[in-house]
């Protein structure tokens, strides 16, 4: 078991760490965009959607570097990133909404928690499907 874990870490550890940094940077874009839009009067769902679009574009550019995409940028690749990110966004918004409605959590804290859950969906999709 320990050997299997070491093998996984050797194979995917570098990309996971780099994606954690890239994803963290994009999360900051997402959270700050969400905060600015939400505090300017948009609903938390609309603010989350608009911040998502901006953060996902930056994430796509960084992901090409993290996963060392060699081929030309393709519409299929961009679509894959946005589809995976949309699935992650659905989880993100679901977690955020549940925390706000069920626990009266502060919206930004709920958004950060949702993003943390969605991170693993984004990483897995990019590592094993989009940039494999």
PDB file of C-alpha atoms in Angstrom:
ATOM      1  CA  UNK A   1       0.000   0.000   0.000  1.00  0.00           C
ATOM      2  CA  UNK A   2       2.743   2.461   0.965  1.00  0.00           C
ATOM      3  CA  UNK A   3       4.637   1.670  -2.243  1.00  0.00           C
ATOM      4  CA  UNK A   4       1.524   2.334  -4.315  1.00  0.00           C
ATOM      5  CA  UNK A   5       1.087   5.708  -2.630  1.00  0.00           C
ATOM      6  CA  UNK A   6       4.750   6.601  -3.253  1.00  0.00           C
ATOM      7  CA  UNK A   7       4.339   5.635  -6.906  1.00  0.00           C
ATOM      8  CA  UNK A   8       1.283   7.889  -7.276  1.00  0.00           C
ATOM      9  CA  UNK A   9       3.100  10.771  -5.598  1.00  0.00           C
ATOM     10  CA  UNK A  10       6.148  10.356  -7.853  1.00  0.00           C
ATOM     11  CA  UNK A  11       3.960  10.276 -10.934  1.00  0.00           C
ATOM     12  CA  UNK A  12       1.435  13.015 -10.118  1.00  0.00           C
ATOM     13  CA  UNK A  13       2.890  14.944  -7.167  1.00  0.00           C
ATOM     14  CA  UNK A  14       4.632  17.672  -9.150  1.00  0.00           C
ATOM     15  CA  UNK A  15       1.593  18.411 -11.326  1.00  0.00           C
ATOM     16  CA  UNK A  16      -0.682  18.324  -8.278  1.00  0.00           C
ATOM     17  CA  UNK A  17       1.535  20.795  -6.409  1.00  0.00           C
ATOM     18  CA  UNK A  18       1.807  23.133  -9.407  1.00  0.00           C
ATOM     19  CA  UNK A  19      -1.935  22.924 -10.008  1.00  0.00           C
ATOM     20  CA  UNK A  20      -2.495  23.674  -6.328  1.00  0.00           C
ATOM     21  CA  UNK A  21      -0.505  26.903  -6.819  1.00  0.00           C
ATOM     22  CA  UNK A  22      -2.245  27.768 -10.097  1.00  0.00           C
ATOM     23  CA  UNK A  23      -5.623  26.836  -8.681  1.00  0.00           C
ATOM     24  CA  UNK A  24      -4.916  28.884  -5.575  1.00  0.00           C
ATOM     25  CA  UNK A  25      -4.084  31.920  -7.685  1.00  0.00           C
ATOM     26  CA  UNK A  26      -7.261  31.462  -9.710  1.00  0.00           C
ATOM     27  CA  UNK A  27      -9.254  30.946  -6.523  1.00  0.00           C
ATOM     28  CA  UNK A  28      -8.036  34.361  -5.377  1.00  0.00           C
ATOM     29  CA  UNK A  29      -9.288  35.828  -8.661  1.00  0.00           C
ATOM     30  CA  UNK A  30     -12.597  34.004  -8.184  1.00  0.00           C
ATOM     31  CA  UNK A  31     -13.036  35.039  -4.539  1.00  0.00           C
ATOM     32  CA  UNK A  32     -12.018  38.655  -5.018  1.00  0.00           C
ATOM     33  CA  UNK A  33     -14.221  38.964  -8.106  1.00  0.00           C
ATOM     34  CA  UNK A  34     -17.090  37.348  -6.195  1.00  0.00           C
ATOM     35  CA  UNK A  35     -16.593  39.667  -3.245  1.00  0.00           C
ATOM     36  CA  UNK A  36     -16.427  42.816  -5.367  1.00  0.00           C
ATOM     37  CA  UNK A  37     -19.471  41.866  -7.429  1.00  0.00           C
ATOM     38  CA  UNK A  38     -21.502  40.657  -4.447  1.00  0.00           C
ATOM     39  CA  UNK A  39     -20.781  43.736  -2.355  1.00  0.00           C
ATOM     40  CA  UNK A  40     -21.669  45.953  -5.317  1.00  0.00           C
ATOM     41  CA  UNK A  41     -25.205  44.584  -5.245  1.00  0.00           C
ATOM     42  CA  UNK A  42     -25.292  41.470  -7.424  1.00  0.00           C
ATOM     43  CA  UNK A  43     -26.868  38.320  -6.043  1.00  0.00           C
ATOM     44  CA  UNK A  44     -24.367  35.774  -4.746  1.00  0.00           C
ATOM     45  CA  UNK A  45     -25.228  33.400  -7.598  1.00  0.00           C
ATOM     46  CA  UNK A  46     -24.693  36.027 -10.319  1.00  0.00           C
ATOM     47  CA  UNK A  47     -21.485  37.211  -8.647  1.00  0.00           C
ATOM     48  CA  UNK A  48     -20.225  33.616  -8.474  1.00  0.00           C
ATOM     49  CA  UNK A  49     -20.975  33.017 -12.171  1.00  0.00           C
ATOM     50  CA  UNK A  50     -19.209  36.146 -13.397  1.00  0.00           C
ATOM     51  CA  UNK A  51     -16.173  35.604 -11.195  1.00  0.00           C
ATOM     52  CA  UNK A  52     -16.071  31.987 -12.415  1.00  0.00           C
ATOM     53  CA  UNK A  53     -15.770  33.014 -16.077  1.00  0.00           C
ATOM     54  CA  UNK A  54     -12.769  35.239 -15.401  1.00  0.00           C
ATOM     55  CA  UNK A  55     -11.025  32.782 -13.080  1.00  0.00           C
ATOM     56  CA  UNK A  56     -11.584  29.834 -15.436  1.00  0.00           C
ATOM     57  CA  UNK A  57      -9.954  31.646 -18.345  1.00  0.00           C
ATOM     58  CA  UNK A  58      -6.850  32.362 -16.273  1.00  0.00           C
ATOM     59  CA  UNK A  59      -6.943  28.767 -15.004  1.00  0.00           C
ATOM     60  CA  UNK A  60      -6.992  27.457 -18.564  1.00  0.00           C
ATOM     61  CA  UNK A  61      -3.871  29.449 -19.460  1.00  0.00           C
ATOM     62  CA  UNK A  62      -2.033  28.280 -16.345  1.00  0.00           C
ATOM     63  CA  UNK A  63      -3.203  24.662 -16.727  1.00  0.00           C
ATOM     64  CA  UNK A  64      -1.604  24.461 -20.156  1.00  0.00           C
ATOM     65  CA  UNK A  65       1.711  25.200 -18.449  1.00  0.00           C
ATOM     66  CA  UNK A  66       1.177  22.936 -15.432  1.00  0.00           C
ATOM     67  CA  UNK A  67       0.222  19.917 -17.525  1.00  0.00           C
ATOM     68  CA  UNK A  68       2.714  20.812 -20.266  1.00  0.00           C
ATOM     69  CA  UNK A  69       0.196  20.838 -23.078  1.00  0.00           C
ATOM     70  CA  UNK A  70       2.283  20.392 -26.232  1.00  0.00           C
ATOM     71  CA  UNK A  71      -0.320  20.536 -28.920  1.00  0.00           C
ATOM     72  CA  UNK A  72      -1.874  23.652 -30.317  1.00  0.00           C
ATOM     73  CA  UNK A  73      -4.699  25.187 -28.390  1.00  0.00           C
ATOM     74  CA  UNK A  74      -7.896  23.648 -29.638  1.00  0.00           C
ATOM     75  CA  UNK A  75     -11.547  24.476 -29.210  1.00  0.00           C
ATOM     76  CA  UNK A  76     -11.974  20.972 -27.765  1.00  0.00           C
ATOM     77  CA  UNK A  77      -9.364  21.652 -25.095  1.00  0.00           C
ATOM     78  CA  UNK A  78     -10.916  24.994 -24.134  1.00  0.00           C
ATOM     79  CA  UNK A  79     -14.378  23.408 -24.122  1.00  0.00           C
ATOM     80  CA  UNK A  80     -13.076  20.594 -21.905  1.00  0.00           C
ATOM     81  CA  UNK A  81     -11.714  23.070 -19.378  1.00  0.00           C
ATOM     82  CA  UNK A  82     -14.969  25.018 -19.291  1.00  0.00           C
ATOM     83  CA  UNK A  83     -17.102  21.846 -19.074  1.00  0.00           C
ATOM     84  CA  UNK A  84     -15.021  20.473 -16.207  1.00  0.00           C
ATOM     85  CA  UNK A  85     -15.096  23.868 -14.547  1.00  0.00           C
ATOM     86  CA  UNK A  86     -18.870  24.081 -14.994  1.00  0.00           C
ATOM     87  CA  UNK A  87     -19.241  20.740 -13.203  1.00  0.00           C
ATOM     88  CA  UNK A  88     -16.976  22.026 -10.451  1.00  0.00           C
ATOM     89  CA  UNK A  89     -18.917  25.300 -10.373  1.00  0.00           C
ATOM     90  CA  UNK A  90     -22.165  23.382  -9.887  1.00  0.00           C
ATOM     91  CA  UNK A  91     -20.604  21.700  -6.859  1.00  0.00           C
ATOM     92  CA  UNK A  92     -19.114  25.006  -5.688  1.00  0.00           C
ATOM     93  CA  UNK A  93     -22.438  26.866  -5.890  1.00  0.00           C
ATOM     94  CA  UNK A  94     -24.365  23.941  -4.380  1.00  0.00           C
ATOM     95  CA  UNK A  95     -22.045  23.806  -1.377  1.00  0.00           C
ATOM     96  CA  UNK A  96     -22.083  27.606  -1.074  1.00  0.00           C
ATOM     97  CA  UNK A  97     -25.877  27.804  -1.277  1.00  0.00           C
ATOM     98  CA  UNK A  98     -26.364  24.960   1.179  1.00  0.00           C
ATOM     99  CA  UNK A  99     -24.014  26.555   3.692  1.00  0.00           C
ATOM    100  CA  UNK A 100     -25.691  29.953   3.356  1.00  0.00           C
ATOM    101  CA  UNK A 101     -29.254  28.632   3.519  1.00  0.00           C
ATOM    102  CA  UNK A 102     -28.841  25.810   6.029  1.00  0.00           C
ATOM    103  CA  UNK A 103     -26.196  27.241   8.346  1.00  0.00           C
ATOM    104  CA  UNK A 104     -26.469  30.996   7.696  1.00  0.00           C
ATOM    105  CA  UNK A 105     -22.769  30.954   6.822  1.00  0.00           C
ATOM    106  CA  UNK A 106     -21.250  34.226   5.617  1.00  0.00           C
ATOM    107  CA  UNK A 107     -21.370  34.200   1.785  1.00  0.00           C
ATOM    108  CA  UNK A 108     -17.603  34.607   1.250  1.00  0.00           C
ATOM    109  CA  UNK A 109     -16.775  31.801   3.701  1.00  0.00           C
ATOM    110  CA  UNK A 110     -19.378  29.586   2.027  1.00  0.00           C
ATOM    111  CA  UNK A 111     -17.877  30.430  -1.388  1.00  0.00           C
ATOM    112  CA  UNK A 112     -14.361  29.550  -0.206  1.00  0.00           C
ATOM    113  CA  UNK A 113     -15.586  26.214   1.158  1.00  0.00           C
ATOM    114  CA  UNK A 114     -17.370  25.410  -2.101  1.00  0.00           C
ATOM    115  CA  UNK A 115     -14.240  26.233  -4.068  1.00  0.00           C
ATOM    116  CA  UNK A 116     -12.187  23.894  -1.907  1.00  0.00           C
ATOM    117  CA  UNK A 117     -14.538  21.007  -2.633  1.00  0.00           C
ATOM    118  CA  UNK A 118     -14.583  21.817  -6.361  1.00  0.00           C
ATOM    119  CA  UNK A 119     -10.769  21.951  -6.566  1.00  0.00           C
ATOM    120  CA  UNK A 120     -10.487  18.166  -6.708  1.00  0.00           C
ATOM    121  CA  UNK A 121     -12.954  17.900  -9.585  1.00  0.00           C
ATOM    122  CA  UNK A 122     -10.985  20.486 -11.551  1.00  0.00           C
ATOM    123  CA  UNK A 123      -7.635  18.852 -10.880  1.00  0.00           C
ATOM    124  CA  UNK A 124      -8.832  15.356 -11.768  1.00  0.00           C
ATOM    125  CA  UNK A 125     -10.452  16.462 -15.002  1.00  0.00           C
ATOM    126  CA  UNK A 126      -7.350  18.301 -16.152  1.00  0.00           C
ATOM    127  CA  UNK A 127      -4.812  15.667 -15.052  1.00  0.00           C
ATOM    128  CA  UNK A 128      -6.617  12.599 -16.332  1.00  0.00           C
ATOM    129  CA  UNK A 129      -8.774  13.802 -19.249  1.00  0.00           C
ATOM    130  CA  UNK A 130      -8.107  17.213 -20.723  1.00  0.00           C
ATOM    131  CA  UNK A 131      -4.295  17.390 -20.607  1.00  0.00           C
ATOM    132  CA  UNK A 132      -3.520  13.657 -20.275  1.00  0.00           C
TER     133      UNK A 132
END
